PDB file of C-alpha atoms in Angstrom:
ATOM      1  CA  ALA X   1      25.173 -51.584 -31.944  1.00  0.00           C
ATOM      2  CA  THR X   2      22.018 -49.327 -31.613  1.00  0.00           C
ATOM      3  CA  ASN X   3      18.915 -50.984 -30.217  1.00  0.00           C
ATOM      4  CA  PRO X   4      16.219 -51.187 -32.895  1.00  0.00           C
ATOM      5  CA  LEU X   5      13.484 -51.134 -30.395  1.00  0.00           C
ATOM      6  CA  HIS X   6      14.706 -47.772 -29.070  1.00  0.00           C
ATOM      7  CA  LEU X   7      14.519 -46.213 -32.543  1.00  0.00           C
ATOM      8  CA  PHE X   8      10.961 -47.538 -32.889  1.00  0.00           C
ATOM      9  CA  LEU X   9       9.611 -46.133 -29.505  1.00  0.00           C
ATOM     10  CA  THR X  10      11.278 -42.704 -29.648  1.00  0.00           C
ATOM     11  CA  PRO X  11       9.114 -41.114 -32.414  1.00  0.00           C
ATOM     12  CA  LEU X  12       6.032 -42.668 -30.869  1.00  0.00           C
ATOM     13  CA  ALA X  13       6.717 -41.443 -27.349  1.00  0.00           C
ATOM     14  CA  THR X  14       7.438 -37.851 -28.506  1.00  0.00           C
ATOM     15  CA  SER X  15       4.279 -37.760 -30.722  1.00  0.00           C
ATOM     16  CA  LEU X  16       2.015 -38.863 -27.856  1.00  0.00           C
ATOM     17  CA  ALA X  17       3.416 -36.239 -25.412  1.00  0.00           C
ATOM     18  CA  PRO X  18       1.362 -33.303 -24.462  1.00  0.00           C
ATOM     19  CA  PRO X  19       2.573 -29.942 -25.883  1.00  0.00           C
ATOM     20  CA  PRO X  20       4.554 -27.960 -23.425  1.00  0.00           C
ATOM     21  CA  PRO X  21       2.873 -25.135 -21.644  1.00  0.00           C
ATOM     22  CA  PRO X  22       3.147 -21.636 -23.035  1.00  0.00           C
ATOM     23  CA  HIS X  23       6.319 -19.923 -22.002  1.00  0.00           C
ATOM     24  CA  PRO X  24       5.662 -17.016 -19.366  1.00  0.00           C
ATOM     25  CA  ALA X  25       7.391 -14.616 -21.915  1.00  0.00           C
ATOM     26  CA  ALA X  26       4.584 -15.397 -24.237  1.00  0.00           C
ATOM     27  CA  MET X  27       2.133 -13.485 -22.051  1.00  0.00           C
ATOM     28  CA  PRO X  28       2.064  -9.806 -23.225  1.00  0.00           C
ATOM     29  CA  ALA X  29       3.234  -7.232 -20.791  1.00  0.00           C
ATOM     30  CA  LYS X  30       0.410  -4.975 -19.358  1.00  0.00           C
ATOM     31  CA  PHE X  31       2.828  -2.117 -18.972  1.00  0.00           C
ATOM     32  CA  GLU X  32       5.555  -0.676 -21.136  1.00  0.00           C
ATOM     33  CA  LYS X  33       8.995   0.729 -20.286  1.00  0.00           C
ATOM     34  CA  ASP X  34       8.745   4.511 -19.507  1.00  0.00           C
ATOM     35  CA  GLU X  35       4.963   4.195 -19.056  1.00  0.00           C
ATOM     36  CA  THR X  36       3.543   6.482 -16.206  1.00  0.00           C
ATOM     37  CA  VAL X  37       1.465   4.412 -13.790  1.00  0.00           C
ATOM     38  CA  LEU X  38       0.095   4.456 -10.157  1.00  0.00           C
ATOM     39  CA  ALA X  39       2.036   2.046  -7.941  1.00  0.00           C
ATOM     40  CA  TYR X  40       1.409   0.849  -4.378  1.00  0.00           C
ATOM     41  CA  HIS X  41       3.710   1.409  -1.515  1.00  0.00           C
ATOM     42  CA  GLU X  42       2.707   0.551   1.992  1.00  0.00           C
ATOM     43  CA  LYS X  43      -1.044   0.528   1.265  1.00  0.00           C
ATOM     44  CA  CYS X  44      -1.054   3.776  -0.715  1.00  0.00           C
ATOM     45  CA  LEU X  45      -0.918   4.626  -4.432  1.00  0.00           C
ATOM     46  CA  TYR X  46       1.795   6.981  -5.827  1.00  0.00           C
ATOM     47  CA  ASP X  47       2.845   8.260  -9.292  1.00  0.00           C
ATOM     48  CA  ALA X  48       5.541   6.020 -10.686  1.00  0.00           C
ATOM     49  CA  LYS X  49       7.183   5.135 -13.967  1.00  0.00           C
ATOM     50  CA  ILE X  50       8.014   1.669 -15.203  1.00  0.00           C
ATOM     51  CA  ILE X  51      11.863   1.308 -15.555  1.00  0.00           C
ATOM     52  CA  SER X  52      11.954  -2.302 -16.653  1.00  0.00           C
ATOM     53  CA  HIS X  53       9.865  -5.553 -17.066  1.00  0.00           C
ATOM     54  CA  LYS X  54      10.760  -9.010 -15.969  1.00  0.00           C
ATOM     55  CA  PRO X  55       8.521 -11.744 -17.616  1.00  0.00           C
ATOM     56  CA  GLY X  56       7.435 -14.493 -15.256  1.00  0.00           C
ATOM     57  CA  THR X  57       4.419 -15.722 -13.490  1.00  0.00           C
ATOM     58  CA  PRO X  58       3.401 -13.156 -12.280  1.00  0.00           C
ATOM     59  CA  PRO X  59       5.360 -10.625 -14.372  1.00  0.00           C
ATOM     60  CA  THR X  60       7.321  -8.038 -12.285  1.00  0.00           C
ATOM     61  CA  TYR X  61       8.159  -4.536 -12.993  1.00  0.00           C
ATOM     62  CA  THR X  62      10.815  -2.201 -11.597  1.00  0.00           C
ATOM     63  CA  VAL X  63       9.117   1.226 -10.846  1.00  0.00           C
ATOM     64  CA  SER X  64      10.576   4.540  -9.900  1.00  0.00           C
ATOM     65  CA  PHE X  65       8.187   6.692  -7.725  1.00  0.00           C
ATOM     66  CA  SER X  66       7.995  10.181  -9.148  1.00  0.00           C
ATOM     67  CA  GLY X  67       9.953  12.736  -6.966  1.00  0.00           C
ATOM     68  CA  TRP X  68      11.481   9.950  -4.860  1.00  0.00           C
ATOM     69  CA  HIS X  69      15.133   9.127  -4.571  1.00  0.00           C
ATOM     70  CA  SER X  70      16.223   6.069  -6.632  1.00  0.00           C
ATOM     71  CA  SER X  71      16.842   4.006  -3.519  1.00  0.00           C
ATOM     72  CA  TRP X  72      13.035   3.813  -3.278  1.00  0.00           C
ATOM     73  CA  ASN X  73      12.769   2.011  -6.654  1.00  0.00           C
ATOM     74  CA  ALA X  74      10.741  -1.168  -6.127  1.00  0.00           C
ATOM     75  CA  GLN X  75      10.153  -4.524  -7.859  1.00  0.00           C
ATOM     76  CA  LEU X  76       6.359  -4.947  -7.918  1.00  0.00           C
ATOM     77  CA  PRO X  77       4.144  -7.618  -9.312  1.00  0.00           C
ATOM     78  CA  GLU X  78       1.660  -6.489 -11.950  1.00  0.00           C
ATOM     79  CA  SER X  79      -1.102  -6.654  -9.277  1.00  0.00           C
ATOM     80  CA  GLN X  80       0.293  -3.699  -7.498  1.00  0.00           C
ATOM     81  CA  ILE X  81       0.485  -1.416 -10.520  1.00  0.00           C
ATOM     82  CA  LEU X  82      -2.607   0.422 -12.044  1.00  0.00           C
ATOM     83  CA  LYS X  83      -3.119   2.511 -15.154  1.00  0.00           C
ATOM     84  CA  PRO X  84      -3.425   6.333 -14.386  1.00  0.00           C
ATOM     85  CA  THR X  85      -7.141   6.668 -14.897  1.00  0.00           C
ATOM     86  CA  ASP X  86      -9.543   9.180 -13.068  1.00  0.00           C
ATOM     87  CA  ALA X  87     -11.037   6.220 -11.046  1.00  0.00           C
ATOM     88  CA  ASN X  88      -7.516   5.091  -9.954  1.00  0.00           C
ATOM     89  CA  TYR X  89      -6.550   8.682  -8.980  1.00  0.00           C
ATOM     90  CA  LYS X  90      -9.663   8.937  -6.853  1.00  0.00           C
ATOM     91  CA  LYS X  91      -8.788   5.489  -5.227  1.00  0.00           C
ATOM     92  CA  ALA X  92      -5.204   6.941  -4.592  1.00  0.00           C
ATOM     93  CA  ALA X  93      -6.572  10.060  -2.950  1.00  0.00           C
ATOM     94  CA  SER X  94      -8.969   8.129  -0.689  1.00  0.00           C
ATOM     95  CA  LEU X  95      -6.125   5.728   0.368  1.00  0.00           C
ATOM     96  CA  LEU X  96      -3.873   8.719   1.185  1.00  0.00           C
ATOM     97  CA  ARG X  97      -6.788  10.239   3.338  1.00  0.00           C
ATOM     98  CA  ALA X  98      -7.807   7.107   5.135  1.00  0.00           C
ATOM     99  CA  PRO X  99      -4.778   6.803   7.428  1.00  0.00           C
ATOM    100  CA  TRP X 100      -5.182  10.362   8.620  1.00  0.00           C
ATOM    101  CA  GLU X 101      -8.990  10.182   9.233  1.00  0.00           C
ATOM    102  CA  SER X 102      -8.610   6.959  11.274  1.00  0.00           C
ATOM    103  CA  SER X 103      -5.608   8.005  13.213  1.00  0.00           C
ATOM    104  CA  ALA X 104      -7.252  11.423  14.048  1.00  0.00           C
ATOM    105  CA  ALA X 105     -10.363   9.709  15.300  1.00  0.00           C
ATOM    106  CA  ALA X 106      -8.349   7.354  17.500  1.00  0.00           C
ATOM    107  CA  THR X 107      -6.098   9.994  19.121  1.00  0.00           C
ATOM    108  CA  ALA X 108      -8.544  12.889  19.345  1.00  0.00           C
ATOM    109  CA  PRO X 109      -8.810  13.958  22.930  1.00  0.00           C
ATOM    110  CA  SER X 110     -12.178  13.233  24.714  1.00  0.00           C
ATOM    111  CA  ARG X 111     -14.217  16.191  25.614  1.00  0.00           C
ATOM    112  CA  LYS X 112     -15.817  14.218  28.351  1.00  0.00           C
ATOM    113  CA  ARG X 113     -14.825  15.395  31.974  1.00  0.00           C
ATOM    114  CA  LYS X 114     -12.912  12.712  33.857  1.00  0.00           C
ATOM    115  CA  THR X 115     -14.195  13.916  37.383  1.00  0.00           C
ATOM    116  CA  PRO X 116     -17.885  15.083  37.964  1.00  0.00           C
ATOM    117  CA  ASP X 117     -18.512  18.394  39.244  1.00  0.00           C
ATOM    118  CA  PRO X 118     -18.653  18.709  43.067  1.00  0.00           C
ATOM    119  CA  PRO X 119     -22.147  19.077  44.635  1.00  0.00           C
ATOM    120  CA  ALA X 120     -23.475  22.560  45.273  1.00  0.00           C
ATOM    121  CA  ASP X 121     -23.287  22.145  49.073  1.00  0.00           C
ATOM    122  CA  ALA X 122     -19.476  21.228  48.870  1.00  0.00           C
ATOM    123  CA  ALA X 123     -18.812  24.276  46.583  1.00  0.00           C
ATOM    124  CA  ALA X 124     -20.583  26.732  48.924  1.00  0.00           C
ATOM    125  CA  ALA X 125     -18.732  25.201  52.097  1.00  0.00           C
ATOM    126  CA  ALA X 126     -15.355  25.480  50.239  1.00  0.00           C
ATOM    127  CA  ALA X 127     -16.032  29.192  49.333  1.00  0.00           C
ATOM    128  CA  GLY X 128     -17.118  29.952  52.897  1.00  0.00           C
ATOM    129  CA  SER X 129     -14.202  28.322  54.403  1.00  0.00           C
ATOM    130  CA  SER X 130     -11.739  30.002  52.352  1.00  0.00           C
ATOM    131  CA  ALA X 131     -13.286  33.481  53.034  1.00  0.00           C
ATOM    132  CA  ALA X 132     -12.683  33.006  56.651  1.00  0.00           C
ATOM    133  CA  VAL X 133      -9.059  32.050  56.244  1.00  0.00           C
ATOM    134  CA  THR X 134      -8.186  34.961  53.930  1.00  0.00           C
ATOM    135  CA  PRO X 135      -5.913  37.518  55.751  1.00  0.00           C
ATOM    136  CA  GLY X 136      -7.406  40.930  56.149  1.00  0.00           C
ATOM    137  CA  ALA X 137     -11.023  39.613  55.712  1.00  0.00           C
ATOM    138  CA  GLU X 138     -11.873  40.414  59.314  1.00  0.00           C
ATOM    139  CA  GLY X 139     -11.026  44.159  58.837  1.00  0.00           C
ATOM    140  CA  GLY X 140      -8.505  44.235  61.757  1.00  0.00           C
ATOM    141  CA  GLU X 141      -5.711  46.843  61.173  1.00  0.00           C
ATOM    142  CA  GLY X 142      -5.817  49.771  58.902  1.00  0.00           C
TER     143      GLY X 142
END
């Protein structure tokens, strides 16, 4: 009751098929569980620890930021996690400094006067007119 042609084609079809792509789990993890790393959070790098690893393309890691409440734990792709090297710590320091430097420059008060100084003639006239109005300047009673 089986089709003899089916039995003939099945081994041939499977032998000509290309090999399956490598499983994402075959990719080695770049970071290990409990490893100390630098992780991005809102454009800055902070000390963190790898809690878990989820294989995939790209692999994702659950990180716990050092000194932060566990509600701040984050799922990050491998591209947002760095090894704790001197160069990466310098990068972290420059990223932490950058927002303060740019916002300080943008919000610094201008030292430029908004109104120009009055002309010397107007200043002298104002001083003269105020002296005439001052009570007791005429030397009346006394």
